[in-house]
mmCIF file of C-alpha atoms in Angstrom:
data_model
loop_
_atom_site.group_PDB
_atom_site.id
_atom_site.type_symbol
_atom_site.label_atom_id
_atom_site.label_comp_id
_atom_site.label_asym_id
_atom_site.label_seq_id
_atom_site.Cartn_x
_atom_site.Cartn_y
_atom_site.Cartn_z
ATOM 1 C CA MET A 1 136.904 34.255 81.104
ATOM 2 C CA ARG A 2 133.820 36.457 80.827
ATOM 3 C CA ASN A 3 131.338 36.345 83.730
ATOM 4 C CA ASN A 4 127.624 36.821 83.328
ATOM 5 C CA ALA A 5 126.161 40.012 84.879
ATOM 6 C CA PRO A 6 122.508 40.147 86.010
ATOM 7 C CA GLY A 7 121.759 42.347 83.030
ATOM 8 C CA TYR A 8 122.867 39.700 80.541
ATOM 9 C CA LYS A 9 123.273 35.882 80.253
ATOM 10 C CA ARG A 10 125.768 33.561 78.647
ATOM 11 C CA HIS A 11 125.597 29.918 77.703
ATOM 12 C CA GLY A 12 125.010 27.606 80.577
ATOM 13 C CA ASN A 13 128.487 25.955 80.285
ATOM 14 C CA ARG A 14 130.146 29.201 81.475
ATOM 15 C CA PRO A 15 130.337 30.264 85.143
ATOM 16 C CA GLY A 16 127.940 32.919 86.496
ATOM 17 C CA PRO A 17 128.355 35.617 89.170
ATOM 18 C CA THR A 18 129.370 34.673 92.709
ATOM 19 C CA THR A 19 129.208 38.106 94.447
ATOM 20 C CA ALA A 20 126.673 38.349 97.295
ATOM 21 C CA ALA A 21 125.454 41.771 96.129
ATOM 22 C CA TYR A 22 123.970 40.220 93.020
ATOM 23 C CA SER A 23 121.240 38.602 95.101
ATOM 24 C CA THR A 24 119.444 41.979 95.292
ATOM 25 C CA LEU A 25 118.734 42.007 91.557
ATOM 26 C CA PRO A 26 115.230 41.254 90.359
ATOM 27 C CA ARG A 27 116.359 38.702 87.735
ATOM 28 C CA LYS A 28 118.133 35.389 88.422
ATOM 29 C CA ASN A 29 120.790 33.794 86.229
ATOM 30 C CA LYS A 30 119.607 31.070 83.875
ATOM 31 C CA SER A 31 120.754 29.457 80.695
ATOM 32 C CA LEU A 32 120.584 31.401 77.466
ATOM 33 C CA PRO A 33 117.808 30.645 74.984
ATOM 34 C CA ALA A 34 118.626 27.882 72.527
ATOM 35 C CA ASN A 35 118.372 28.290 68.762
ATOM 36 C CA THR A 36 115.015 26.775 67.809
ATOM 37 C CA VAL A 37 114.761 28.734 64.539
ATOM 38 C CA ILE A 38 111.636 30.586 65.689
ATOM 39 C CA LYS A 39 111.931 32.634 68.892
ATOM 40 C CA PHE A 40 109.780 35.212 70.672
ATOM 41 C CA VAL A 41 111.716 37.988 72.367
ATOM 42 C CA PRO A 42 109.995 39.298 75.564
ATOM 43 C CA GLN A 43 109.139 42.954 76.033
ATOM 44 C CA GLN A 44 111.922 45.188 77.482
ATOM 45 C CA GLU A 45 114.644 42.742 76.491
ATOM 46 C CA ALA A 46 117.255 42.721 73.759
ATOM 47 C CA TRP A 47 118.971 39.562 72.514
ATOM 48 C CA VAL A 48 122.387 39.765 70.963
ATOM 49 C CA VAL A 49 122.853 37.233 68.147
ATOM 50 C CA GLU A 50 126.264 36.008 66.919
ATOM 51 C CA ARG A 51 126.724 34.192 63.636
ATOM 52 C CA MET A 52 129.685 31.879 63.526
ATOM 53 C CA GLY A 53 131.142 33.594 66.597
ATOM 54 C CA ARG A 54 130.798 37.124 65.262
ATOM 55 C CA PHE A 55 128.202 39.784 66.153
ATOM 56 C CA SER A 56 125.295 39.602 63.753
ATOM 57 C CA ARG A 57 122.310 41.600 65.039
ATOM 58 C CA ILE A 58 120.162 42.532 68.041
ATOM 59 C CA LEU A 59 116.732 40.980 68.300
ATOM 60 C CA GLU A 60 113.974 43.334 69.415
ATOM 61 C CA PRO A 61 110.786 42.252 71.260
ATOM 62 C CA GLY A 62 108.510 40.106 69.100
ATOM 63 C CA LEU A 63 109.009 37.334 66.557
ATOM 64 C CA ALA A 64 112.565 36.410 65.518
ATOM 65 C CA ILE A 65 113.821 33.751 63.058
ATOM 66 C CA LEU A 66 117.314 32.299 63.472
ATOM 67 C CA VAL A 67 119.480 30.232 61.135
ATOM 68 C CA PRO A 68 120.084 26.793 62.618
ATOM 69 C CA LEU A 69 123.674 25.903 63.592
ATOM 70 C CA LEU A 70 125.018 29.287 62.410
ATOM 71 C CA ASP A 71 123.177 31.736 64.705
ATOM 72 C CA ARG A 72 123.573 31.705 68.476
ATOM 73 C CA ILE A 73 122.023 33.935 71.168
ATOM 74 C CA SER A 74 125.126 35.080 73.054
ATOM 75 C CA TYR A 75 123.712 37.796 75.366
ATOM 76 C CA THR A 76 120.292 38.803 76.669
ATOM 77 C CA GLN A 77 120.137 42.353 77.999
ATOM 78 C CA SER A 78 117.294 43.642 80.175
ATOM 79 C CA LEU A 79 116.238 47.186 79.291
ATOM 80 C CA LYS A 80 114.451 47.690 82.608
ATOM 81 C CA GLU A 81 115.746 49.941 85.367
ATOM 82 C CA VAL A 82 117.906 48.020 87.805
ATOM 83 C CA ALA A 83 118.602 48.886 91.458
ATOM 84 C CA VAL A 84 121.977 47.865 92.838
ATOM 85 C CA GLU A 85 122.853 48.104 96.508
ATOM 86 C CA ILE A 86 126.223 49.719 97.104
ATOM 87 C CA PRO A 87 127.785 48.116 100.194
ATOM 88 C CA THR A 88 129.039 50.130 103.135
ATOM 89 C CA GLN A 89 132.439 51.719 102.605
ATOM 90 C CA SER A 90 134.735 54.194 104.328
ATOM 91 C CA ALA A 91 135.470 57.673 103.020
ATOM 92 C CA ILE A 92 137.537 60.538 104.417
ATOM 93 C CA THR A 93 136.209 64.104 104.205
ATOM 94 C CA MET A 94 138.235 67.219 103.503
ATOM 95 C CA ASP A 95 138.494 67.927 107.239
ATOM 96 C CA ASN A 96 139.865 64.388 107.908
ATOM 97 C CA VAL A 97 136.746 62.747 109.324
ATOM 98 C CA THR A 98 136.198 59.079 108.455
ATOM 99 C CA LEU A 99 132.630 58.283 107.446
ATOM 100 C CA GLU A 100 130.829 54.998 106.793
ATOM 101 C CA LEU A 101 128.423 55.305 103.857
ATOM 102 C CA ASP A 102 126.170 53.062 101.810
ATOM 103 C CA GLY A 103 123.735 53.742 99.012
ATOM 104 C CA VAL A 104 121.578 52.511 96.176
ATOM 105 C CA LEU A 105 122.405 52.947 92.474
ATOM 106 C CA TYR A 106 119.717 52.934 89.759
ATOM 107 C CA TYR A 107 120.891 52.255 86.202
ATOM 108 C CA ARG A 108 119.566 50.976 82.886
ATOM 109 C CA VAL A 109 121.049 49.508 79.724
ATOM 110 C CA VAL A 110 120.610 51.925 76.831
ATOM 111 C CA ASP A 111 122.895 50.222 74.269
ATOM 112 C CA PRO A 112 122.790 46.402 74.331
ATOM 113 C CA TYR A 113 125.799 46.120 71.975
ATOM 114 C CA LYS A 114 128.082 48.237 74.194
ATOM 115 C CA ALA A 115 126.755 46.565 77.342
ATOM 116 C CA SER A 116 127.622 43.162 75.881
ATOM 117 C CA TYR A 117 131.004 43.866 74.272
ATOM 118 C CA GLY A 118 132.179 47.074 75.969
ATOM 119 C CA VAL A 119 132.659 45.735 79.498
ATOM 120 C CA ALA A 120 133.193 42.268 80.926
ATOM 121 C CA ASP A 121 130.954 42.604 83.982
ATOM 122 C CA ALA A 122 128.666 45.632 83.731
ATOM 123 C CA GLU A 123 127.181 45.445 87.226
ATOM 124 C CA PHE A 124 130.490 44.855 89.011
ATOM 125 C CA SER A 125 132.061 47.677 87.038
ATOM 126 C CA ILE A 126 129.251 50.129 87.783
ATOM 127 C CA MET A 127 129.388 49.231 91.504
ATOM 128 C CA GLN A 128 133.111 49.801 91.702
ATOM 129 C CA LEU A 129 132.779 53.043 89.791
ATOM 130 C CA ALA A 130 130.037 54.218 92.173
ATOM 131 C CA GLN A 131 132.195 53.438 95.219
ATOM 132 C CA THR A 132 135.316 55.179 93.925
ATOM 133 C CA THR A 133 133.300 58.182 92.719
ATOM 134 C CA MET A 134 131.581 58.510 96.071
ATOM 135 C CA ARG A 135 134.915 58.420 97.896
ATOM 136 C CA ALA A 136 136.308 61.054 95.544
ATOM 137 C CA GLU A 137 133.315 63.354 96.012
ATOM 138 C CA ILE A 138 133.380 62.932 99.797
ATOM 139 C CA GLY A 139 137.064 63.865 99.819
ATOM 140 C CA GLN A 140 136.204 67.249 98.285
ATOM 141 C CA MET A 141 133.627 68.136 100.943
ATOM 142 C CA THR A 142 133.714 68.867 104.664
ATOM 143 C CA LEU A 143 131.670 66.934 107.194
ATOM 144 C CA ASP A 144 129.077 69.674 107.597
ATOM 145 C CA THR A 145 128.706 70.053 103.833
ATOM 146 C CA THR A 146 128.349 66.294 103.377
ATOM 147 C CA LEU A 147 125.591 66.096 105.965
ATOM 148 C CA ALA A 148 123.773 69.186 104.717
ATOM 149 C CA GLU A 149 124.041 68.730 100.930
ATOM 150 C CA ARG A 150 123.163 65.142 100.132
ATOM 151 C CA ASN A 151 121.316 66.098 96.984
ATOM 152 C CA THR A 152 124.369 67.896 95.615
ATOM 153 C CA LEU A 153 126.547 64.893 96.453
ATOM 154 C CA ASN A 154 124.127 62.476 94.748
ATOM 155 C CA HIS A 155 123.957 64.669 91.656
ATOM 156 C CA ASN A 156 127.743 64.879 91.361
ATOM 157 C CA ILE A 157 128.103 61.095 91.703
ATOM 158 C CA VAL A 158 125.505 60.490 88.946
ATOM 159 C CA GLN A 159 127.295 62.878 86.583
ATOM 160 C CA ALA A 160 130.682 61.271 87.225
ATOM 161 C CA ILE A 161 129.320 57.722 86.684
ATOM 162 C CA ASN A 162 127.556 58.675 83.436
ATOM 163 C CA HIS A 163 130.703 60.300 82.116
ATOM 164 C CA ALA A 164 132.774 57.167 82.819
ATOM 165 C CA SER A 165 130.192 54.547 81.755
ATOM 166 C CA GLU A 166 129.246 56.137 78.449
ATOM 167 C CA SER A 167 131.273 53.546 76.529
ATOM 168 C CA TRP A 168 129.563 50.695 78.405
ATOM 169 C CA GLY A 169 126.082 51.435 77.062
ATOM 170 C CA ILE A 170 124.794 52.017 80.608
ATOM 171 C CA ALA A 171 123.039 55.158 81.925
ATOM 172 C CA CYS A 172 123.040 55.909 85.637
ATOM 173 C CA LEU A 173 119.620 57.345 86.423
ATOM 174 C CA ARG A 174 120.160 58.345 90.070
ATOM 175 C CA TYR A 175 122.178 57.565 93.133
ATOM 176 C CA GLU A 176 120.862 57.798 96.673
ATOM 177 C CA ILE A 177 122.992 57.769 99.821
ATOM 178 C CA ARG A 178 121.061 55.832 102.412
ATOM 179 C CA ASP A 179 123.052 56.168 105.617
ATOM 180 C CA ILE A 180 126.031 58.231 106.776
ATOM 181 C CA HIS A 181 127.694 57.044 109.985
ATOM 182 C CA PRO A 182 130.246 59.454 111.505
ATOM 183 C CA PRO A 183 132.521 58.210 114.320
ATOM 184 C CA VAL A 184 131.019 58.026 117.808
ATOM 185 C CA LYS A 185 133.210 60.830 119.182
ATOM 186 C CA VAL A 186 132.275 63.068 116.272
ATOM 187 C CA VAL A 187 128.596 62.394 116.916
ATOM 188 C CA GLU A 188 129.054 63.238 120.599
ATOM 189 C CA ALA A 189 130.900 66.443 119.664
ATOM 190 C CA MET A 190 128.103 67.358 117.243
ATOM 191 C CA HIS A 191 125.516 66.806 119.976
ATOM 192 C CA SER A 192 127.537 68.969 122.367
ATOM 193 C CA GLN A 193 127.802 71.663 119.693
ATOM 194 C CA VAL A 194 124.065 71.581 119.093
ATOM 195 C CA SER A 195 123.381 71.793 122.829
ATOM 196 C CA ALA A 196 125.809 74.705 123.207
ATOM 197 C CA GLU A 197 124.249 76.471 120.242
ATOM 198 C CA ARG A 198 120.771 76.043 121.671
ATOM 199 C CA SER A 199 121.944 77.279 125.079
ATOM 200 C CA LYS A 200 123.559 80.259 123.374
ATOM 201 C CA ARG A 201 120.351 81.089 121.508
ATOM 202 C CA ALA A 202 118.345 80.719 124.725
ATOM 203 C CA GLN A 203 120.689 83.089 126.575
ATOM 204 C CA ILE A 204 120.579 85.570 123.705
ATOM 205 C CA LEU A 205 116.792 85.475 123.631
ATOM 206 C CA GLU A 206 116.656 85.846 127.416
ATOM 207 C CA SER A 207 119.022 88.829 127.344
ATOM 208 C CA GLU A 208 117.062 90.382 124.490
ATOM 209 C CA GLY A 209 113.888 89.944 126.518
ATOM 210 C CA ALA A 210 115.480 91.545 129.597
ATOM 211 C CA ARG A 211 116.810 94.402 127.446
ATOM 212 C CA GLN A 212 113.431 95.013 125.847
ATOM 213 C CA SER A 213 111.760 94.843 129.250
ATOM 214 C CA ALA A 214 114.178 97.453 130.664
ATOM 215 C CA ILE A 215 113.567 99.671 127.627
ATOM 216 C CA ASN A 216 109.819 99.362 128.055
ATOM 217 C CA VAL A 217 110.070 100.192 131.771
ATOM 218 C CA ALA A 218 112.260 103.219 131.024
ATOM 219 C CA GLU A 219 109.899 104.395 128.308
ATOM 220 C CA GLY A 220 106.951 103.979 130.647
ATOM 221 C CA SER A 221 108.707 105.940 133.398
ATOM 222 C CA LYS A 222 109.619 108.651 130.913
ATOM 223 C CA GLN A 223 106.070 108.941 129.649
ATOM 224 C CA ALA A 224 104.757 108.969 133.231
ATOM 225 C CA GLN A 225 107.103 111.817 134.176
ATOM 226 C CA ILE A 226 106.169 113.752 131.048
ATOM 227 C CA LEU A 227 102.466 113.325 131.744
ATOM 228 C CA ALA A 228 102.967 114.266 135.412
ATOM 229 C CA SER A 229 104.878 117.426 134.434
ATOM 230 C CA GLU A 230 102.190 118.276 131.910
ATOM 231 C CA ALA A 231 99.565 117.820 134.620
ATOM 232 C CA VAL A 232 101.515 120.072 137.019
ATOM 233 C CA LYS A 233 101.924 122.648 134.263
ATOM 234 C CA MET A 234 98.229 122.666 133.464
ATOM 235 C CA GLU A 235 97.405 122.833 137.174
ATOM 236 C CA GLN A 236 99.670 125.869 137.645
ATOM 237 C CA ILE A 237 98.245 127.527 134.529
ATOM 238 C CA ASN A 238 94.699 126.913 135.685
ATOM 239 C CA ARG A 239 95.506 128.126 139.194
ATOM 240 C CA ALA A 240 97.196 131.267 137.817
ATOM 241 C CA MET A 241 94.267 131.907 135.499
ATOM 242 C CA GLY A 242 91.877 131.425 138.409
ATOM 243 C CA GLU A 243 93.843 133.783 140.633
ATOM 244 C CA ALA A 244 94.062 136.361 137.830
ATOM 245 C CA GLU A 245 90.333 136.125 137.246
ATOM 246 C CA ALA A 246 89.711 136.427 140.975
ATOM 247 C CA ILE A 247 91.923 139.521 141.166
ATOM 248 C CA ARG A 248 90.152 140.935 138.119
ATOM 249 C CA GLN A 249 86.724 140.334 139.571
ATOM 250 C CA THR A 250 87.834 141.759 142.942
ATOM 251 C CA ALA A 251 89.161 144.864 141.191
ATOM 252 C CA TYR A 252 85.898 145.198 139.265
ATOM 253 C CA ALA A 253 83.946 144.869 142.509
ATOM 254 C CA GLU A 254 86.133 147.363 144.331
ATOM 255 C CA ALA A 255 85.913 149.786 141.413
ATOM 256 C CA ALA A 256 82.151 149.440 141.352
ATOM 257 C CA ALA A 257 81.982 149.912 145.125
ATOM 258 C CA ILE A 258 84.218 152.968 145.017
ATOM 259 C CA GLU A 259 82.159 154.377 142.178
ATOM 260 C CA LYS A 260 78.951 153.883 144.111
ATOM 261 C CA VAL A 261 80.472 155.352 147.284
ATOM 262 C CA ALA A 262 81.732 158.373 145.364
ATOM 263 C CA LYS A 263 78.355 158.811 143.711
ATOM 264 C CA ALA A 264 76.578 158.467 147.020
ATOM 265 C CA ILE A 265 78.908 161.009 148.652
ATOM 266 C CA SER A 266 78.508 163.507 145.795
ATOM 267 C CA ASP A 267 74.729 163.123 145.563
ATOM 268 C CA SER A 268 73.997 163.309 149.293
ATOM 269 C CA GLU A 269 74.446 166.345 151.478
ATOM 270 C CA ALA A 270 75.459 164.179 154.475
ATOM 271 C CA GLY A 271 77.722 161.967 152.362
ATOM 272 C CA GLU A 272 80.924 163.350 153.789
ATOM 273 C CA LEU A 273 79.688 162.775 157.334
ATOM 274 C CA ALA A 274 78.794 159.197 156.482
ATOM 275 C CA ALA A 275 82.273 158.682 154.960
ATOM 276 C CA GLY A 276 83.855 160.100 158.115
ATOM 277 C CA LEU A 277 81.819 157.737 160.256
ATOM 278 C CA HIS A 278 82.917 154.800 158.131
ATOM 279 C CA VAL A 279 86.577 155.848 158.400
ATOM 280 C CA ALA A 280 86.254 156.107 162.181
ATOM 281 C CA GLN A 281 84.819 152.609 162.354
ATOM 282 C CA GLN A 282 87.642 151.169 160.280
ATOM 283 C CA TYR A 283 90.132 153.058 162.451
ATOM 284 C CA VAL A 284 88.798 151.510 165.621
ATOM 285 C CA GLU A 285 88.645 147.993 164.086
ATOM 286 C CA ALA A 286 92.235 148.308 162.844
ATOM 287 C CA PHE A 287 93.544 149.117 166.316
ATOM 288 C CA GLY A 288 91.560 146.235 167.727
ATOM 289 C CA ASN A 289 93.100 143.779 165.237
ATOM 290 C CA ILE A 290 96.620 145.080 165.922
ATOM 291 C CA ALA A 291 96.150 144.400 169.602
ATOM 292 C CA LYS A 292 95.044 140.805 168.859
ATOM 293 C CA GLU A 293 97.860 139.875 166.501
ATOM 294 C CA SER A 294 100.887 141.042 168.502
ATOM 295 C CA ASN A 295 101.897 141.898 172.042
ATOM 296 C CA THR A 296 104.128 144.781 170.914
ATOM 297 C CA ILE A 297 102.443 147.490 168.855
ATOM 298 C CA VAL A 298 103.285 151.040 167.773
ATOM 299 C CA VAL A 299 100.388 153.467 167.985
ATOM 300 C CA PRO A 300 100.064 157.214 167.436
ATOM 301 C CA ALA A 301 100.392 159.571 170.400
ATOM 302 C CA SER A 302 96.763 160.684 170.082
ATOM 303 C CA THR A 303 95.214 157.245 170.229
ATOM 304 C CA ASN A 304 92.442 158.369 172.564
ATOM 305 C CA ASP A 305 91.569 161.307 170.326
ATOM 306 C CA VAL A 306 89.344 159.424 167.884
ATOM 307 C CA ALA A 307 87.595 162.647 166.841
ATOM 308 C CA GLY A 308 90.927 164.191 165.885
ATOM 309 C CA MET A 309 91.882 161.157 163.842
ATOM 310 C CA VAL A 310 88.527 161.182 162.071
ATOM 311 C CA SER A 311 88.868 164.913 161.432
ATOM 312 C CA GLN A 312 92.313 164.400 159.978
ATOM 313 C CA ALA A 313 91.046 161.577 157.757
ATOM 314 C CA MET A 314 88.097 163.719 156.623
ATOM 315 C CA ALA A 315 90.511 166.599 155.872
ATOM 316 C CA VAL A 316 92.535 164.273 153.668
ATOM 317 C CA PHE A 317 89.339 163.086 152.029
ATOM 318 C CA SER A 318 88.154 166.670 151.469
ATOM 319 C CA SER A 319 91.525 167.655 149.986
ATOM 320 C CA VAL A 320 91.438 164.692 147.596
ATOM 321 C CA SER A 321 87.855 165.504 146.603
ATOM 322 C CA ALA A 322 88.753 169.168 145.992
ATOM 323 C CA ASN A 323 91.674 168.168 143.821
ATOM 324 C CA GLN A 324 89.452 165.842 141.799
ATOM 325 C CA LYS A 325 86.854 168.599 141.336
ATOM 326 C CA ARG A 326 89.468 171.083 140.198
ATOM 327 C CA ALA A 327 90.877 168.521 137.732
ATOM 328 C CA ALA A 328 87.409 167.841 136.368
ATOM 329 C CA ALA A 329 86.665 171.589 135.993
ATOM 330 C CA SER A 330 89.991 172.157 134.216
ATOM 331 C CA LEU A 331 89.235 169.307 131.863
ATOM 332 C CA GLN A 332 85.830 170.765 131.032
ATOM 333 C CA ARG A 333 87.325 174.202 130.330
ATOM 334 C CA GLU A 334 89.897 172.671 127.984
ATOM 335 C CA LYS A 335 87.180 170.848 126.089
ATOM 336 C CA LYS A 336 85.134 174.063 125.776
ATOM 337 C CA SER A 337 88.145 176.072 124.519
ATOM 338 C CA GLU A 338 88.922 173.354 121.951
ATOM 339 C CA ALA A 339 85.302 173.389 120.779
ATOM 340 C CA SER A 340 85.324 177.242 120.450
ATOM 341 C CA ALA A 341 88.586 177.163 118.487
ATOM 342 C CA GLY A 342 87.099 174.608 116.137
ATOM 343 C CA LYS A 343 84.041 176.761 115.490
ATOM 344 C CA ILE A 344 86.195 179.826 114.766
ATOM 345 C CA GLU A 345 88.296 177.889 112.293
ATOM 346 C CA ASN A 346 85.204 176.604 110.556
ATOM 347 C CA GLY A 347 83.816 180.144 110.327
ATOM 348 C CA LEU A 348 87.044 181.500 108.836
ATOM 349 C CA GLU A 349 87.129 178.753 106.267
ATOM 350 C CA GLY A 350 83.534 179.526 105.296
ATOM 351 C CA ALA A 351 84.258 183.257 104.993
ATOM 352 C CA GLY A 352 87.327 182.622 102.856
ATOM 353 C CA GLY A 353 85.360 180.438 100.503
ATOM 354 C CA PHE A 354 82.628 183.055 100.117
ATOM 355 C CA GLY A 355 85.156 185.832 99.333
ATOM 356 C CA SER A 356 86.826 183.730 96.697
ATOM 357 C CA GLU A 357 83.472 183.093 95.047
ATOM 358 C CA GLN A 358 82.784 186.846 94.934
ATOM 359 C CA LEU A 359 86.205 187.484 93.374
ATOM 360 C CA ASN A 360 85.490 184.895 90.756
ATOM 361 C CA HIS A 361 82.275 186.585 89.849
#
């Protein structure tokens, strides 16, 4: 016996569907249209007409004329999209986890002839096909993949249903999984895994922060030491340059003082006496300082003979001055002899040139 599906209707004397899932369909079962010769087919419907029990034609929306007694409207197919609720079912994943899933299937009749004569109950068949296909697809995927790739799972189910229902004149438009219910222990384990993963990431981030902080501190200490060493270096350089300049200026001052003293001694008739007096003063001051700095001192035997010490110092000074004068006189004589030799050479060269000119003449 053929049952009526929500997508089509039979004569009222035949039983209709009794499955609870059919109550979700937008169209209720009712008796098939009677043959009143003139009929008007509603939009988005197709009526299958049999003549003397054999398929005759399909009536399209609009006006239709039937032959009394011979023609009979056997099936009415709705061409609208139909949503069918797929009840909750169990499925086992590749990693042996039992899941509870339900979904919604959207299909439409594309060939009224095949939908009427190709399958006894189109909706029941498409529901069963959706359930078995979903179980098969779930069995090829792990739990994590199933939860993460719903779109891929829906797409695979739609392709499998369309491939199997091609001979039924039905096209599956889309399939949507509504809810996935893993076991309670699996959910608890997943929550523990998520918590552990978050704790791990927090510890990693904390350690990375501590590591970066230590690196920054080390870099700062390194830069501080470098800058401090550079500062010490520049300080030493500046100090050395200052000391060198001070020594240079002191030497210039001493040289200038010595030059002035020497000039004063050479220009003045009493210069040597003044120099002797100055030496005597320094001599006395030196002995005074020695006595202040130490309790034990070594002094010459003739400490009381200041005049003798001054005379000795003046003798040394006179000897040095005489040596300098002799060196200066020798240097002047050498310059004069070099100048005389140069003049003689120039004279000889001039005489030789004049003699050669006379020979040429």
